[in-house]
CSV table of C-alpha atoms and ligand atoms in Angstrom, one decimal:
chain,number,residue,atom,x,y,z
A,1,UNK,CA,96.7,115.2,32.8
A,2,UNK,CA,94.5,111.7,33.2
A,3,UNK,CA,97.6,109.7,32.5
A,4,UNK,CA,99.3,111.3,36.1
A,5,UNK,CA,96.8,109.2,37.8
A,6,UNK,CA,97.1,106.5,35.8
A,7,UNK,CA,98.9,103.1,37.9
A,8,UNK,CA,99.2,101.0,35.0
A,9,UNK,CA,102.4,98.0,35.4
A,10,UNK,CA,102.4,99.3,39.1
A,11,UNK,CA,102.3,96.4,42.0
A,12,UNK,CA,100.1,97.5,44.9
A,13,UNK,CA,100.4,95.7,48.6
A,14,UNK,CA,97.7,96.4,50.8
A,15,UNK,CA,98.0,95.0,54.6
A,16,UNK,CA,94.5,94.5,56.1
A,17,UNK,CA,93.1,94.6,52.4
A,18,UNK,CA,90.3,91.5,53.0
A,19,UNK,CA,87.8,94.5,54.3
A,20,UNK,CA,86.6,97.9,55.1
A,21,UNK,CA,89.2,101.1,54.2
A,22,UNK,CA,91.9,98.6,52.5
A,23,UNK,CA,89.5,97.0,50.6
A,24,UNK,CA,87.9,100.2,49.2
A,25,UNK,CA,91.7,101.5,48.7
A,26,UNK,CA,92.9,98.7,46.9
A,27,UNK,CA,89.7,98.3,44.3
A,28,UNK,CA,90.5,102.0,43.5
A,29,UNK,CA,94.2,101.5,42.8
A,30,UNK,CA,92.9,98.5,40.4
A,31,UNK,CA,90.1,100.3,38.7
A,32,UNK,CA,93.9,102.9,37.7
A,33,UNK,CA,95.7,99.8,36.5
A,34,UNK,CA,97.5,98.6,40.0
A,35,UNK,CA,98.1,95.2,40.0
A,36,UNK,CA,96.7,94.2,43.8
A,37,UNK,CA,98.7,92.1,46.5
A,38,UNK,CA,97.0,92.6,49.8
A,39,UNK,CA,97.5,90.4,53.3
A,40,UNK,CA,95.4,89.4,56.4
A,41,UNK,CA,96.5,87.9,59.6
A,42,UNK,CA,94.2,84.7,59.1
A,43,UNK,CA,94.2,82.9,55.9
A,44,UNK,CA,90.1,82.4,56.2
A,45,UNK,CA,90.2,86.4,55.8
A,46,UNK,CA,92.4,86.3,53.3
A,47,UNK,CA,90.5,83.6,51.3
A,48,UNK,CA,87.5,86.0,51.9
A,49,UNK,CA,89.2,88.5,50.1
A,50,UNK,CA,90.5,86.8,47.5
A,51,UNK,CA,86.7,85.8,46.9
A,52,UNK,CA,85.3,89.5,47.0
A,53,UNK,CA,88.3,91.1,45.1
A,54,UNK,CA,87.0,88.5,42.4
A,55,UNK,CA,83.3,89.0,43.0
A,56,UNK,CA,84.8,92.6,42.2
A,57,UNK,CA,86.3,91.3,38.9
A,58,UNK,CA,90.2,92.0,40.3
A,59,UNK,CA,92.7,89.1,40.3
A,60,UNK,CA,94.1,90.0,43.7
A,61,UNK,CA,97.1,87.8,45.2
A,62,UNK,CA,96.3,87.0,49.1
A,63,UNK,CA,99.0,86.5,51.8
A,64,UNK,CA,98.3,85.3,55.0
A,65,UNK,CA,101.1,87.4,57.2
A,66,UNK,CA,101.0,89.1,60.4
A,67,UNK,CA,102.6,92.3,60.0
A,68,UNK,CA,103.8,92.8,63.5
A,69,UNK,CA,106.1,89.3,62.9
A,70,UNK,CA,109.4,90.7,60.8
A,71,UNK,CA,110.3,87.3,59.4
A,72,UNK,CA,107.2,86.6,58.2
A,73,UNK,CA,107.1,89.9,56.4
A,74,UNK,CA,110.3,89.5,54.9
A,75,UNK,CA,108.9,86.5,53.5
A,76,UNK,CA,106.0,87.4,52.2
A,77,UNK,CA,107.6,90.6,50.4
A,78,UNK,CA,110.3,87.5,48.9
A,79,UNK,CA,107.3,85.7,48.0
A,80,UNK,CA,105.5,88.3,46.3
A,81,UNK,CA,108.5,89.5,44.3
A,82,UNK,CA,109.0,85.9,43.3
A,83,UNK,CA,105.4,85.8,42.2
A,84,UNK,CA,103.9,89.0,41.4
A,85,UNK,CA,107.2,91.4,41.1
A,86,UNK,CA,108.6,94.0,43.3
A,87,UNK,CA,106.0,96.6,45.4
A,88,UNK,CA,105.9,99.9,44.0
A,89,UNK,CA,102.7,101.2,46.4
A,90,UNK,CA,102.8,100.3,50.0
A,91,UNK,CA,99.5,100.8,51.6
A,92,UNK,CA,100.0,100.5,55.5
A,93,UNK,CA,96.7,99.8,56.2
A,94,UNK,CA,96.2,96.8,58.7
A,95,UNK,CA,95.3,98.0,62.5
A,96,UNK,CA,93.6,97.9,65.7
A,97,UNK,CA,92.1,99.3,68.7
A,98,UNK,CA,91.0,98.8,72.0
A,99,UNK,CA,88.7,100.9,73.6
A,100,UNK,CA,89.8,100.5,77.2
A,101,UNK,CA,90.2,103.5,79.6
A,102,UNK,CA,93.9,104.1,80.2
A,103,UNK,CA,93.9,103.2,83.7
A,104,UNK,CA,92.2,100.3,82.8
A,105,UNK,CA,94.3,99.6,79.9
A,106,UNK,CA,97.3,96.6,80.9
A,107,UNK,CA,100.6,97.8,79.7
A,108,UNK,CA,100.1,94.6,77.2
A,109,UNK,CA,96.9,95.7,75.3
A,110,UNK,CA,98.6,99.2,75.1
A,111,UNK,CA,101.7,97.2,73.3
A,112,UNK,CA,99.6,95.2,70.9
A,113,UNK,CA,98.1,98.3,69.7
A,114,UNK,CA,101.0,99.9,69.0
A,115,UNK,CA,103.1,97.3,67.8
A,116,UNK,CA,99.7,96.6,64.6
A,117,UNK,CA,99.2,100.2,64.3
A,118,UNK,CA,103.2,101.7,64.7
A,119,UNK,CA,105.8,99.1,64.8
A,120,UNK,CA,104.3,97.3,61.7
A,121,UNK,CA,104.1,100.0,59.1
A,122,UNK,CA,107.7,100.3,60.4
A,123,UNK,CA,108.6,96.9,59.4
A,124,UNK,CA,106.7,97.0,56.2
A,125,UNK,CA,108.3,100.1,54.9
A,126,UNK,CA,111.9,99.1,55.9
A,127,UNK,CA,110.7,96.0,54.1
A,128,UNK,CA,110.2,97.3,50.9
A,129,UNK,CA,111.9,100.0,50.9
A,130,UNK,CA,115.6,99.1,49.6
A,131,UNK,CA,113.9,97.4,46.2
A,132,UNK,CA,112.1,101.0,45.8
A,133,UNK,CA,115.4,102.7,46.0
A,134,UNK,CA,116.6,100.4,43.3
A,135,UNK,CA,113.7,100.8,41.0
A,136,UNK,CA,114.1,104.6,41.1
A,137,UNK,CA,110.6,105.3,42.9
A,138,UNK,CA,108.3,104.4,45.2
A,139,UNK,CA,105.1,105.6,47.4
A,140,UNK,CA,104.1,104.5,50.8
A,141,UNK,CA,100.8,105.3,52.2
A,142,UNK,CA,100.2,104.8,55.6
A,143,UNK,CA,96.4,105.0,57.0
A,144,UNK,CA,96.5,107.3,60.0
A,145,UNK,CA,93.7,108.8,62.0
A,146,UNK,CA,91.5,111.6,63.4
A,147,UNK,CA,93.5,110.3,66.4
A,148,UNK,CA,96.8,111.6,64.7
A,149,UNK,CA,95.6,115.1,65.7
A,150,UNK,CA,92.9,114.9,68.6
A,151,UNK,CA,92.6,112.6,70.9
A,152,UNK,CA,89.4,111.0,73.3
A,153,UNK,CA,88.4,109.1,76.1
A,154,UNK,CA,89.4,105.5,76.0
A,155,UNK,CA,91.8,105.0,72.7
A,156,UNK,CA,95.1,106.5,74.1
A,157,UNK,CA,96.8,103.3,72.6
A,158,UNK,CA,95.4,104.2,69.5
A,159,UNK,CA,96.1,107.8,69.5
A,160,UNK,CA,99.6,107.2,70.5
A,161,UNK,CA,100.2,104.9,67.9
A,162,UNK,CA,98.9,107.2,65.0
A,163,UNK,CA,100.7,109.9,66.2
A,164,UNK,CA,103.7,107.9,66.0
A,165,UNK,CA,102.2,107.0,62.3
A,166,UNK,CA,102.3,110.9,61.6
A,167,UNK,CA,105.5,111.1,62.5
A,168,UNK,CA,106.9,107.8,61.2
A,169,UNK,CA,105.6,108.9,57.7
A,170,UNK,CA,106.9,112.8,57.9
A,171,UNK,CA,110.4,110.7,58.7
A,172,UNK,CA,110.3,108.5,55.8
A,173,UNK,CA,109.8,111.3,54.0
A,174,UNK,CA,112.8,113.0,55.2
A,175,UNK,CA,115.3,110.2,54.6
A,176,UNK,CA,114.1,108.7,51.6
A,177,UNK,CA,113.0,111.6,49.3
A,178,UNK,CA,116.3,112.2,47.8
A,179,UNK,CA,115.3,108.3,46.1
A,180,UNK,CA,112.3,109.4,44.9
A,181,UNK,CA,110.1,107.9,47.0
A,182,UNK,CA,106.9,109.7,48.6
A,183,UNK,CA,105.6,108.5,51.7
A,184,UNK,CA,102.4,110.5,52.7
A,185,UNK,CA,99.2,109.7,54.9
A,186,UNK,CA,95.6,109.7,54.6
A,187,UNK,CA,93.8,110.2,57.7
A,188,UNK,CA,90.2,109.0,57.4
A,189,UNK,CA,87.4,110.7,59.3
A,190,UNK,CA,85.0,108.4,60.8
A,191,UNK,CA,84.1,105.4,58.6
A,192,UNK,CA,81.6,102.6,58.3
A,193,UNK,CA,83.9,99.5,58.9
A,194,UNK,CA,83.5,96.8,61.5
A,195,UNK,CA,86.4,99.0,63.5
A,196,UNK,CA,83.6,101.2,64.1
A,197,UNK,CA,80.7,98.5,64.3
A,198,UNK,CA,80.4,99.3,68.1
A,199,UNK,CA,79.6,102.9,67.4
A,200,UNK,CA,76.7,103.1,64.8
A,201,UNK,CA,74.7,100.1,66.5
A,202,UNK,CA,70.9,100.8,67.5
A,203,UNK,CA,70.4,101.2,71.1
A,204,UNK,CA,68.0,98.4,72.7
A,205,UNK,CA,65.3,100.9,72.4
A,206,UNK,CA,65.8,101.3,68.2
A,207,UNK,CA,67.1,104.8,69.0
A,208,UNK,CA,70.5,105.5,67.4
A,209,UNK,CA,74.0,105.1,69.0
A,210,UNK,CA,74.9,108.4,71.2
A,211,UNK,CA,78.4,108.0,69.7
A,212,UNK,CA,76.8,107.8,65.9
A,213,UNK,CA,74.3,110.9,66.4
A,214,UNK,CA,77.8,112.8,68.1
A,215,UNK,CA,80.1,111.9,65.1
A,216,UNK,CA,77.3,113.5,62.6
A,217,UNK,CA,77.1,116.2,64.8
A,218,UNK,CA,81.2,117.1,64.7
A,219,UNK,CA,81.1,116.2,60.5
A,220,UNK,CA,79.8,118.9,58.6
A,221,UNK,CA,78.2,116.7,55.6
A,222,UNK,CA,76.3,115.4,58.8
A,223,UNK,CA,77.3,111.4,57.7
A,224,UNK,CA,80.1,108.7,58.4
A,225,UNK,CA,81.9,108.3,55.2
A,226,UNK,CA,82.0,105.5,53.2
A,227,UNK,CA,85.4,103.1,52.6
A,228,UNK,CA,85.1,103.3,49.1
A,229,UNK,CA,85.5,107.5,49.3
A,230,UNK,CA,88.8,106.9,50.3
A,231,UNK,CA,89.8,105.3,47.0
A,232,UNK,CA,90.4,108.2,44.9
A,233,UNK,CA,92.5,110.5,47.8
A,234,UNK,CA,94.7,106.7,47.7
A,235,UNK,CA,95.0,106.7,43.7
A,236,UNK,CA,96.1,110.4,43.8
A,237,UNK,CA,99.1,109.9,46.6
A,238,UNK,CA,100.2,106.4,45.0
A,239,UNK,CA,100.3,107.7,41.5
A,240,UNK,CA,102.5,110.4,39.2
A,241,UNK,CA,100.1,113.0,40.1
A,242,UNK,CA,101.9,113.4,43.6
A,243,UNK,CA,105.4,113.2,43.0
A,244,UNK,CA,105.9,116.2,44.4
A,245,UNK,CA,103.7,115.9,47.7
A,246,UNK,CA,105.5,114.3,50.4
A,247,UNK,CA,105.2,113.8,54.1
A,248,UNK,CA,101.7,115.1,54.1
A,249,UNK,CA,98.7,113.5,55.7
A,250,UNK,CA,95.7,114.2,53.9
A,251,UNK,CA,92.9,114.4,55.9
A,252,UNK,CA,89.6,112.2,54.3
A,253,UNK,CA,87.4,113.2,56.9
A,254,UNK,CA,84.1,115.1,55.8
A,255,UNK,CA,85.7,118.7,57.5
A,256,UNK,CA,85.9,117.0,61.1
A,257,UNK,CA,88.9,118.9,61.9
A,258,UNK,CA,87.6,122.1,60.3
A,259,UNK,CA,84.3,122.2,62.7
A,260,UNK,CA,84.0,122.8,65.8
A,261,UNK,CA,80.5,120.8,66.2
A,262,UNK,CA,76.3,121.7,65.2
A,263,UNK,CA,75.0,123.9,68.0
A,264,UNK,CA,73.1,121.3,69.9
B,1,NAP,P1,89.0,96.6,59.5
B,1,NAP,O1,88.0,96.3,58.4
B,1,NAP,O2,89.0,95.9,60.8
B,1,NAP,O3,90.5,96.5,58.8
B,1,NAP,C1,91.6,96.2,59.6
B,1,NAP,C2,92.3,95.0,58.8
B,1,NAP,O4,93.6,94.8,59.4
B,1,NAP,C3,91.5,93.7,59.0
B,1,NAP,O5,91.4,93.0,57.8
B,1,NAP,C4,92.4,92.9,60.0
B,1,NAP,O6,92.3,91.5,59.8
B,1,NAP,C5,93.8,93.4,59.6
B,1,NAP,N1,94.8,93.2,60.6
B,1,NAP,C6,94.7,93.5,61.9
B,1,NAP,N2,95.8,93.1,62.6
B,1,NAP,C7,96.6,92.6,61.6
B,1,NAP,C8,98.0,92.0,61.6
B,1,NAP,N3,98.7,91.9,62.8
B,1,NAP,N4,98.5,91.6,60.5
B,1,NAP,C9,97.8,91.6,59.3
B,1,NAP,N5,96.5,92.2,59.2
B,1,NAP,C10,96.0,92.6,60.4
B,1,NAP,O7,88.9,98.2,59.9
B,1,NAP,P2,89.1,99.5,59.0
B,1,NAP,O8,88.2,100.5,59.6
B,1,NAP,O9,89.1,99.2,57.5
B,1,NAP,O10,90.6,99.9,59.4
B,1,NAP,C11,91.6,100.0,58.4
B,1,NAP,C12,92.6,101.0,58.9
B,1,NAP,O11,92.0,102.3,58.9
B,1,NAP,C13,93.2,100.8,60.3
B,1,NAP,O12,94.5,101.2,60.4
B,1,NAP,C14,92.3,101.9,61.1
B,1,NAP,O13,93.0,102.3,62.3
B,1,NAP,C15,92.2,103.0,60.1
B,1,NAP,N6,91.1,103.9,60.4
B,1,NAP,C16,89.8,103.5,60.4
B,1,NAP,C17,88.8,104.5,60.6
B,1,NAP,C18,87.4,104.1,60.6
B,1,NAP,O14,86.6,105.0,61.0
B,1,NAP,N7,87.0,102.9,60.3
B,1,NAP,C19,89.2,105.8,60.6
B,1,NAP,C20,90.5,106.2,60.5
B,1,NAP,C21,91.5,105.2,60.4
B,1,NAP,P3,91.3,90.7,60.7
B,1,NAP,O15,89.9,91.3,60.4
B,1,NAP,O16,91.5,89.3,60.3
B,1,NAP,O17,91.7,91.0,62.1
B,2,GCO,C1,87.1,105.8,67.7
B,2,GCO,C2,87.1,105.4,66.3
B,2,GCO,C3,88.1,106.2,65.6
B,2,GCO,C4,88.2,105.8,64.1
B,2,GCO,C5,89.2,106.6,63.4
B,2,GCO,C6,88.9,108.1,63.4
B,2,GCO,O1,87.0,104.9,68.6
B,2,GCO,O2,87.2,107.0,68.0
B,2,GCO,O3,87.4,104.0,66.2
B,2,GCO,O4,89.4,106.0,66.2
B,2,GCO,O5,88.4,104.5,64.0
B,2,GCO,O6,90.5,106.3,63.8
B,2,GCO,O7,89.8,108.7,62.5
């Protein structure tokens, strides 16, 4: 049964993997025998990873690639099948958000949020999609949201796009099962990344963030969850063990959606 979760000779290719919920991902697909590709808009960030995945004893390959720009994601998927080999586990990862009320919100931040957060894991997947088909197999991953299901004041760009994400990955499912290839979700509750920096700070007054006292409210265990806790949930849907799961999102989220909230 161990050996189902086993990734041994699998290629892994993380977007956004320099930090936070890739990073954590992407050391838990390694520590099951993935071999780790990961990318990053900016090649400092990249470097950085490169640096921690080592610090971390993993011989990660960095790309610098913006995963909105097609071209430059055709050539990095050329580049790392030249290099590395082809990408068996696709881990859409890399995203944004904007916290700006939606009548404040210009019609161009609400594009640039969907266009990290929707268009790209579109482009990624067609991407590397075809070479999956040839191998036989494949799993893509793509890292929705809370905001798949609910939604709240001031991320409507957000919500939108990992709706879409939902949606997009129930779709891949659909059309590329009959290859063999799973494409599945993980939605993460709320997580201690610099996405979420804003929300945990101490108030000028030491006194915690109203937003970080509501979140433990809503989460039963009562805590934001770590990156790393993600890991294993990632190594399940990108290994044997899920062949037959598909088109599921898999909610990593401490029971937010199961609780209605502690009785203030
Ligand atoms: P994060 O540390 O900011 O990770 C996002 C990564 O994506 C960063 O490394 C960022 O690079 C990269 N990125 C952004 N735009 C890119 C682009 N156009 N091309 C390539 N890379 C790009 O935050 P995180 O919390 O780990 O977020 C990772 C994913 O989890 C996101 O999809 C987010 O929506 C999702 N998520 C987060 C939470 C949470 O509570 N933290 C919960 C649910 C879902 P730079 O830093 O260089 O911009
Ligand atoms: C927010 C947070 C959330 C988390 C995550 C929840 O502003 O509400 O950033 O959107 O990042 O997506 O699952």
């Amino acid at each position: 049964m161990k050996d189902l979760f086993r990734l041994d000779g699998k290629i892994a290719l993380v977007t956004g993997g320099s930090s936070g919920i890739g990073y954590g991902i992407a050391k838990a697909l390694a520590g099951a025998g993935a071999k780790i590709t990961f990318c990053d808009i900016s090649k400092e960030t990249v470097e950085k990873g490169v640096n921690a995945y080592k610090a971390d004893g993993i011989d990660a390959h960095g790309y610098t690639c913006d995963v909105t720009d097609e071209k430059a994601v055709t050539d990095m998927i050329a580049s790392i099948e030249r290099e590395v080999g082809t990408v068996d586990i696709l881990v859409n990862n890399a995203g944004i958000i904007k916290r700006i009320p939606m009548t404040d919100m210009s019609a161009e931040d609400f594009r640039k949020v969907i266009d990290v957060d929707l268009n790209a894991p579109f482009i990624m997947s067609k991407a590397v999609i075809p070479q999956m088909i040839k191998k036989g197999h494949g799993k893509i991953i793509n890292i929705c949201s809370m905001m798949s299901e609910l939604g709240r004041e001031t991320v409507s760009a957000y919500a939108s796009a990992k709706g879409g994400l939902k949606m997009l990955t129930r779709n891949i499912c659909a059309e590329y099962g009959q290859y063999n290839i799973q494409c599945n979700g993980i939605g993460p509750g709320y997580i201690a990344t610099p996405i979420t920096e804003s929300l945990r700070e101490r108030q000028p007054d030491g006194t915690r963030h109203p937003f970080d006292q509501f979140i433990c409210s809503r989460t039963p265990a009562g805590r934001w969850l770590d990156p790393d806790e993600l890991g294993a949930p990632a190594v399940f849907l990108a290994s044997d063990a899920s062949n037959a799961v598909n088109g599921h999102i898999l909610y990593v989220d401490g029971g937010i959606l199961a609780y209605i909230g502690k009785q203030p």
